[in-house]
């Protein structure tokens, strides 16, 4: 009983000492300090008070250091939060600016290509009408030529004249067909250029966005390093 009472008294005194020093706030394990305190209490009791004063100074310094660490962590968290907010604000402004410029660019390109496309379509329509007229005229001449050939009053002069006229119409028809084909090719090339330009702008926007993401990732890594 006496041994158990001594052990309980030692435990009580050590616990009170640790509470007064606030050791639980800065130490996760008190076993090493407790072992040294018990050894001094048993073998060198005259040094126990010096050891306790030493512990007071040590734990006081540790508590001050812990307080300073907490204050620095709090200040750093505030700075990081403010920096994150500023980065987010800049990132949102950049996204809005990119979106605005993209919309303006696409609008201008769309208007320009639509205007040029409409102009080509008008030319194509005009060429098609001209071609149709030439075809109808050729049919009429062919009919007249057939009628003249089958008629009894047919003459070689008129026949020759009709043939020449028919040849001229054929040349005009061929020329108009060629011009119509060129106009169609130009329209197709224009449409391909418009599609390619649109894809390039999409890729440019994607590259700018990817660059911003990498910069943001780099900033976040720096913030993690600061933490």
mmCIF file of C-alpha atoms in Angstrom:
data_model
loop_
_atom_site.group_PDB
_atom_site.id
_atom_site.type_symbol
_atom_site.label_atom_id
_atom_site.label_comp_id
_atom_site.label_asym_id
_atom_site.label_seq_id
_atom_site.Cartn_x
_atom_site.Cartn_y
_atom_site.Cartn_z
ATOM 1 C CA UNK A 1 0.000 0.000 0.000
ATOM 2 C CA UNK A 2 2.803 2.358 0.836
ATOM 3 C CA UNK A 3 4.458 1.654 -2.537
ATOM 4 C CA UNK A 4 1.223 2.262 -4.397
ATOM 5 C CA UNK A 5 0.663 5.476 -2.454
ATOM 6 C CA UNK A 6 4.154 6.732 -3.392
ATOM 7 C CA UNK A 7 3.552 5.906 -7.055
ATOM 8 C CA UNK A 8 0.228 7.708 -7.054
ATOM 9 C CA UNK A 9 1.787 10.721 -5.358
ATOM 10 C CA UNK A 10 4.567 10.868 -7.938
ATOM 11 C CA UNK A 11 2.028 10.541 -10.752
ATOM 12 C CA UNK A 12 -0.083 13.298 -9.188
ATOM 13 C CA UNK A 13 2.862 15.660 -8.733
ATOM 14 C CA UNK A 14 4.153 15.050 -12.243
ATOM 15 C CA UNK A 15 0.686 15.543 -13.717
ATOM 16 C CA UNK A 16 0.278 18.841 -11.826
ATOM 17 C CA UNK A 17 3.709 19.930 -13.075
ATOM 18 C CA UNK A 18 2.803 19.163 -16.689
ATOM 19 C CA UNK A 19 -0.528 20.997 -16.297
ATOM 20 C CA UNK A 20 1.214 24.076 -14.890
ATOM 21 C CA UNK A 21 3.725 24.026 -17.723
ATOM 22 C CA UNK A 22 1.036 23.499 -20.367
ATOM 23 C CA UNK A 23 3.036 20.559 -21.712
ATOM 24 C CA UNK A 24 0.055 18.884 -23.352
ATOM 25 C CA UNK A 25 -0.165 21.767 -25.824
ATOM 26 C CA UNK A 26 3.388 21.276 -27.113
ATOM 27 C CA UNK A 27 4.222 17.636 -26.334
ATOM 28 C CA UNK A 28 2.630 14.551 -27.832
ATOM 29 C CA UNK A 29 4.573 12.153 -25.592
ATOM 30 C CA UNK A 30 5.631 13.012 -22.004
ATOM 31 C CA UNK A 31 7.275 9.667 -21.263
ATOM 32 C CA UNK A 32 10.894 10.846 -21.740
ATOM 33 C CA UNK A 33 10.382 13.910 -19.513
ATOM 34 C CA UNK A 34 8.576 11.798 -16.933
ATOM 35 C CA UNK A 35 11.347 9.191 -16.867
ATOM 36 C CA UNK A 36 14.026 11.859 -16.308
ATOM 37 C CA UNK A 37 11.929 13.581 -13.622
ATOM 38 C CA UNK A 38 11.411 10.287 -11.746
ATOM 39 C CA UNK A 39 15.096 9.452 -12.006
ATOM 40 C CA UNK A 40 16.116 12.828 -10.553
ATOM 41 C CA UNK A 41 13.457 12.579 -7.876
ATOM 42 C CA UNK A 42 14.848 9.185 -6.851
ATOM 43 C CA UNK A 43 18.621 9.587 -7.322
ATOM 44 C CA UNK A 44 19.289 13.356 -7.267
ATOM 45 C CA UNK A 45 16.410 15.059 -5.420
ATOM 46 C CA UNK A 46 18.468 18.204 -4.877
ATOM 47 C CA UNK A 47 18.570 18.723 -8.682
ATOM 48 C CA UNK A 48 14.816 18.272 -9.113
ATOM 49 C CA UNK A 49 13.982 21.944 -8.550
ATOM 50 C CA UNK A 50 16.626 23.009 -11.096
ATOM 51 C CA UNK A 51 15.202 20.556 -13.602
ATOM 52 C CA UNK A 52 11.676 21.865 -13.012
ATOM 53 C CA UNK A 53 12.865 25.487 -13.481
ATOM 54 C CA UNK A 54 14.590 24.366 -16.675
ATOM 55 C CA UNK A 55 11.325 22.781 -17.840
ATOM 56 C CA UNK A 56 9.461 26.020 -17.065
ATOM 57 C CA UNK A 57 11.803 28.004 -19.289
ATOM 58 C CA UNK A 58 11.795 25.378 -22.032
ATOM 59 C CA UNK A 59 8.023 25.003 -22.149
ATOM 60 C CA UNK A 60 7.581 28.769 -21.979
ATOM 61 C CA UNK A 61 9.809 29.140 -25.023
ATOM 62 C CA UNK A 62 8.040 26.271 -26.761
ATOM 63 C CA UNK A 63 4.662 27.867 -26.034
ATOM 64 C CA UNK A 64 5.857 31.206 -27.415
ATOM 65 C CA UNK A 65 7.223 29.474 -30.497
ATOM 66 C CA UNK A 66 3.935 27.598 -30.939
ATOM 67 C CA UNK A 67 1.979 30.855 -30.610
ATOM 68 C CA UNK A 68 4.239 32.527 -33.151
ATOM 69 C CA UNK A 69 3.819 29.534 -35.461
ATOM 70 C CA UNK A 70 0.033 29.742 -35.137
ATOM 71 C CA UNK A 71 0.081 33.488 -35.807
ATOM 72 C CA UNK A 72 2.305 32.977 -38.864
ATOM 73 C CA UNK A 73 0.074 30.185 -40.138
ATOM 74 C CA UNK A 74 -3.004 32.368 -39.673
ATOM 75 C CA UNK A 75 -1.359 35.294 -41.470
ATOM 76 C CA UNK A 76 -0.142 33.004 -44.247
ATOM 77 C CA UNK A 77 -3.610 31.512 -44.679
ATOM 78 C CA UNK A 78 -5.073 35.012 -44.981
ATOM 79 C CA UNK A 79 -2.455 35.974 -47.563
ATOM 80 C CA UNK A 80 -3.027 32.751 -49.486
ATOM 81 C CA UNK A 81 -6.785 33.290 -49.422
ATOM 82 C CA UNK A 82 -6.375 36.867 -50.655
ATOM 83 C CA UNK A 83 -3.916 35.713 -53.317
ATOM 84 C CA UNK A 84 -6.247 32.923 -54.421
ATOM 85 C CA UNK A 85 -9.096 35.391 -54.655
ATOM 86 C CA UNK A 86 -6.976 37.792 -56.704
ATOM 87 C CA UNK A 87 -5.837 34.994 -59.030
ATOM 88 C CA UNK A 88 -9.418 33.801 -59.450
ATOM 89 C CA UNK A 89 -10.520 37.354 -60.227
ATOM 90 C CA UNK A 90 -7.739 37.778 -62.812
ATOM 91 C CA UNK A 91 -8.526 34.381 -64.299
ATOM 92 C CA UNK A 92 -12.218 35.255 -64.642
ATOM 93 C CA UNK A 93 -11.357 38.612 -66.220
ATOM 94 C CA UNK A 94 -9.020 36.861 -68.670
ATOM 95 C CA UNK A 95 -11.703 34.324 -69.577
ATOM 96 C CA UNK A 96 -14.257 37.091 -70.151
ATOM 97 C CA UNK A 97 -11.781 39.033 -72.310
ATOM 98 C CA UNK A 98 -10.922 35.945 -74.372
ATOM 99 C CA UNK A 99 -14.596 35.123 -74.796
ATOM 100 C CA UNK A 100 -15.394 38.692 -75.833
ATOM 101 C CA UNK A 101 -12.523 38.873 -78.355
ATOM 102 C CA UNK A 102 -13.438 35.455 -79.720
ATOM 103 C CA UNK A 103 -17.061 36.476 -80.224
ATOM 104 C CA UNK A 104 -16.039 39.740 -81.901
ATOM 105 C CA UNK A 105 -13.562 37.976 -84.188
ATOM 106 C CA UNK A 106 -16.006 35.248 -85.143
ATOM 107 C CA UNK A 107 -18.710 37.846 -85.759
ATOM 108 C CA UNK A 108 -16.468 39.863 -88.085
ATOM 109 C CA UNK A 109 -15.297 36.751 -89.939
ATOM 110 C CA UNK A 110 -18.852 35.461 -90.219
ATOM 111 C CA UNK A 111 -20.114 38.747 -91.622
ATOM 112 C CA UNK A 112 -17.231 38.968 -94.085
ATOM 113 C CA UNK A 113 -17.600 35.407 -95.337
ATOM 114 C CA UNK A 114 -21.364 35.677 -95.511
ATOM 115 C CA UNK A 115 -21.063 38.815 -97.627
ATOM 116 C CA UNK A 116 -18.527 37.216 -99.966
ATOM 117 C CA UNK A 117 -20.559 34.013 -100.114
ATOM 118 C CA UNK A 118 -23.716 35.919 -101.015
ATOM 119 C CA UNK A 119 -21.817 37.751 -103.728
ATOM 120 C CA UNK A 120 -20.587 34.458 -105.201
ATOM 121 C CA UNK A 121 -24.060 32.958 -104.979
ATOM 122 C CA UNK A 122 -25.436 35.929 -106.916
ATOM 123 C CA UNK A 123 -22.773 35.435 -109.573
ATOM 124 C CA UNK A 124 -23.548 31.738 -109.739
ATOM 125 C CA UNK A 125 -27.251 32.438 -110.107
ATOM 126 C CA UNK A 126 -26.537 34.925 -112.883
ATOM 127 C CA UNK A 127 -24.303 32.425 -114.702
ATOM 128 C CA UNK A 128 -26.911 29.700 -114.325
ATOM 129 C CA UNK A 129 -29.576 31.972 -115.812
ATOM 130 C CA UNK A 130 -27.256 32.899 -118.650
ATOM 131 C CA UNK A 131 -26.509 29.228 -119.238
ATOM 132 C CA UNK A 132 -30.200 28.388 -119.274
ATOM 133 C CA UNK A 133 -30.842 31.119 -121.818
ATOM 134 C CA UNK A 134 -28.068 29.817 -124.064
ATOM 135 C CA UNK A 135 -29.421 26.277 -123.803
ATOM 136 C CA UNK A 136 -32.903 27.449 -124.765
ATOM 137 C CA UNK A 137 -31.498 29.475 -127.640
ATOM 138 C CA UNK A 138 -29.500 26.499 -128.871
ATOM 139 C CA UNK A 139 -32.612 24.329 -128.764
ATOM 140 C CA UNK A 140 -34.534 26.861 -130.809
ATOM 141 C CA UNK A 141 -31.762 27.073 -133.403
ATOM 142 C CA UNK A 142 -31.483 23.323 -133.566
ATOM 143 C CA UNK A 143 -35.215 23.154 -134.134
ATOM 144 C CA UNK A 144 -34.990 25.801 -136.849
ATOM 145 C CA UNK A 145 -32.094 23.936 -138.412
ATOM 146 C CA UNK A 146 -34.118 20.714 -138.400
ATOM 147 C CA UNK A 147 -37.086 22.470 -139.928
ATOM 148 C CA UNK A 148 -34.931 24.044 -142.618
ATOM 149 C CA UNK A 149 -33.265 20.751 -143.447
ATOM 150 C CA UNK A 150 -36.655 19.077 -143.806
ATOM 151 C CA UNK A 151 -38.162 21.923 -145.780
ATOM 152 C CA UNK A 152 -38.104 22.088 -149.564
ATOM 153 C CA UNK A 153 -36.960 25.761 -149.600
ATOM 154 C CA UNK A 154 -33.779 25.061 -147.693
ATOM 155 C CA UNK A 155 -30.643 26.811 -148.973
ATOM 156 C CA UNK A 156 -27.007 26.108 -148.329
ATOM 157 C CA UNK A 157 -26.358 29.728 -147.266
ATOM 158 C CA UNK A 158 -28.958 29.663 -144.558
ATOM 159 C CA UNK A 159 -27.806 26.226 -143.480
ATOM 160 C CA UNK A 160 -24.208 27.406 -143.220
ATOM 161 C CA UNK A 161 -25.282 30.528 -141.332
ATOM 162 C CA UNK A 162 -27.275 28.446 -138.868
ATOM 163 C CA UNK A 163 -24.356 26.089 -138.373
ATOM 164 C CA UNK A 164 -22.010 28.995 -137.669
ATOM 165 C CA UNK A 165 -24.509 30.496 -135.277
ATOM 166 C CA UNK A 166 -24.892 27.145 -133.582
ATOM 167 C CA UNK A 167 -21.122 26.804 -133.239
ATOM 168 C CA UNK A 168 -20.888 30.270 -131.686
ATOM 169 C CA UNK A 169 -23.625 29.344 -129.246
ATOM 170 C CA UNK A 170 -21.807 26.141 -128.376
ATOM 171 C CA UNK A 171 -18.628 28.127 -127.668
ATOM 172 C CA UNK A 172 -20.604 30.578 -125.522
ATOM 173 C CA UNK A 173 -22.213 27.675 -123.717
ATOM 174 C CA UNK A 174 -18.840 26.053 -123.085
ATOM 175 C CA UNK A 175 -17.366 29.350 -121.854
ATOM 176 C CA UNK A 176 -20.288 29.983 -119.520
ATOM 177 C CA UNK A 177 -20.099 26.412 -118.198
ATOM 178 C CA UNK A 178 -16.391 26.878 -117.506
ATOM 179 C CA UNK A 179 -17.007 30.162 -115.675
ATOM 180 C CA UNK A 180 -19.790 28.526 -113.650
ATOM 181 C CA UNK A 181 -17.434 25.684 -112.664
ATOM 182 C CA UNK A 182 -14.744 28.165 -111.590
ATOM 183 C CA UNK A 183 -17.261 30.116 -109.521
ATOM 184 C CA UNK A 184 -18.383 26.915 -107.809
ATOM 185 C CA UNK A 185 -14.760 25.990 -107.034
ATOM 186 C CA UNK A 186 -14.131 29.457 -105.581
ATOM 187 C CA UNK A 187 -17.185 29.096 -103.349
ATOM 188 C CA UNK A 188 -16.008 25.685 -102.159
ATOM 189 C CA UNK A 189 -12.490 27.009 -101.419
ATOM 190 C CA UNK A 190 -13.971 29.928 -99.510
ATOM 191 C CA UNK A 191 -16.132 27.630 -97.425
ATOM 192 C CA UNK A 192 -13.101 25.421 -96.636
ATOM 193 C CA UNK A 193 -11.059 28.490 -95.623
ATOM 194 C CA UNK A 194 -13.854 29.677 -93.357
ATOM 195 C CA UNK A 195 -14.051 26.267 -91.684
ATOM 196 C CA UNK A 196 -10.256 26.120 -91.290
ATOM 197 C CA UNK A 197 -10.117 29.649 -89.850
ATOM 198 C CA UNK A 198 -12.861 28.787 -87.366
ATOM 199 C CA UNK A 199 -10.937 25.668 -86.260
ATOM 200 C CA UNK A 200 -7.704 27.676 -85.879
ATOM 201 C CA UNK A 201 -9.457 30.230 -83.683
ATOM 202 C CA UNK A 202 -10.909 27.437 -81.570
ATOM 203 C CA UNK A 203 -7.419 25.959 -81.159
ATOM 204 C CA UNK A 204 -5.978 29.396 -80.304
ATOM 205 C CA UNK A 205 -8.594 29.899 -77.596
ATOM 206 C CA UNK A 206 -7.892 26.371 -76.313
ATOM 207 C CA UNK A 207 -4.116 27.062 -76.197
ATOM 208 C CA UNK A 208 -4.633 30.353 -74.303
ATOM 209 C CA UNK A 209 -6.976 28.616 -71.855
ATOM 210 C CA UNK A 210 -4.466 25.732 -71.433
ATOM 211 C CA UNK A 211 -1.676 28.268 -70.755
ATOM 212 C CA UNK A 212 -3.796 29.981 -68.105
ATOM 213 C CA UNK A 213 -4.518 26.605 -66.511
ATOM 214 C CA UNK A 214 -0.781 25.778 -66.389
ATOM 215 C CA UNK A 215 -0.007 29.205 -64.897
ATOM 216 C CA UNK A 216 -2.726 28.715 -62.316
ATOM 217 C CA UNK A 217 -1.391 25.236 -61.531
ATOM 218 C CA UNK A 218 2.116 26.696 -61.121
ATOM 219 C CA UNK A 219 0.794 29.400 -58.790
ATOM 220 C CA UNK A 220 -1.071 26.811 -56.754
ATOM 221 C CA UNK A 221 2.114 24.725 -56.457
ATOM 222 C CA UNK A 222 3.977 27.822 -55.264
ATOM 223 C CA UNK A 223 1.239 28.428 -52.710
ATOM 224 C CA UNK A 224 1.541 24.809 -51.531
ATOM 225 C CA UNK A 225 5.300 25.331 -51.261
ATOM 226 C CA UNK A 226 4.733 28.500 -49.186
ATOM 227 C CA UNK A 227 2.390 26.551 -46.924
#
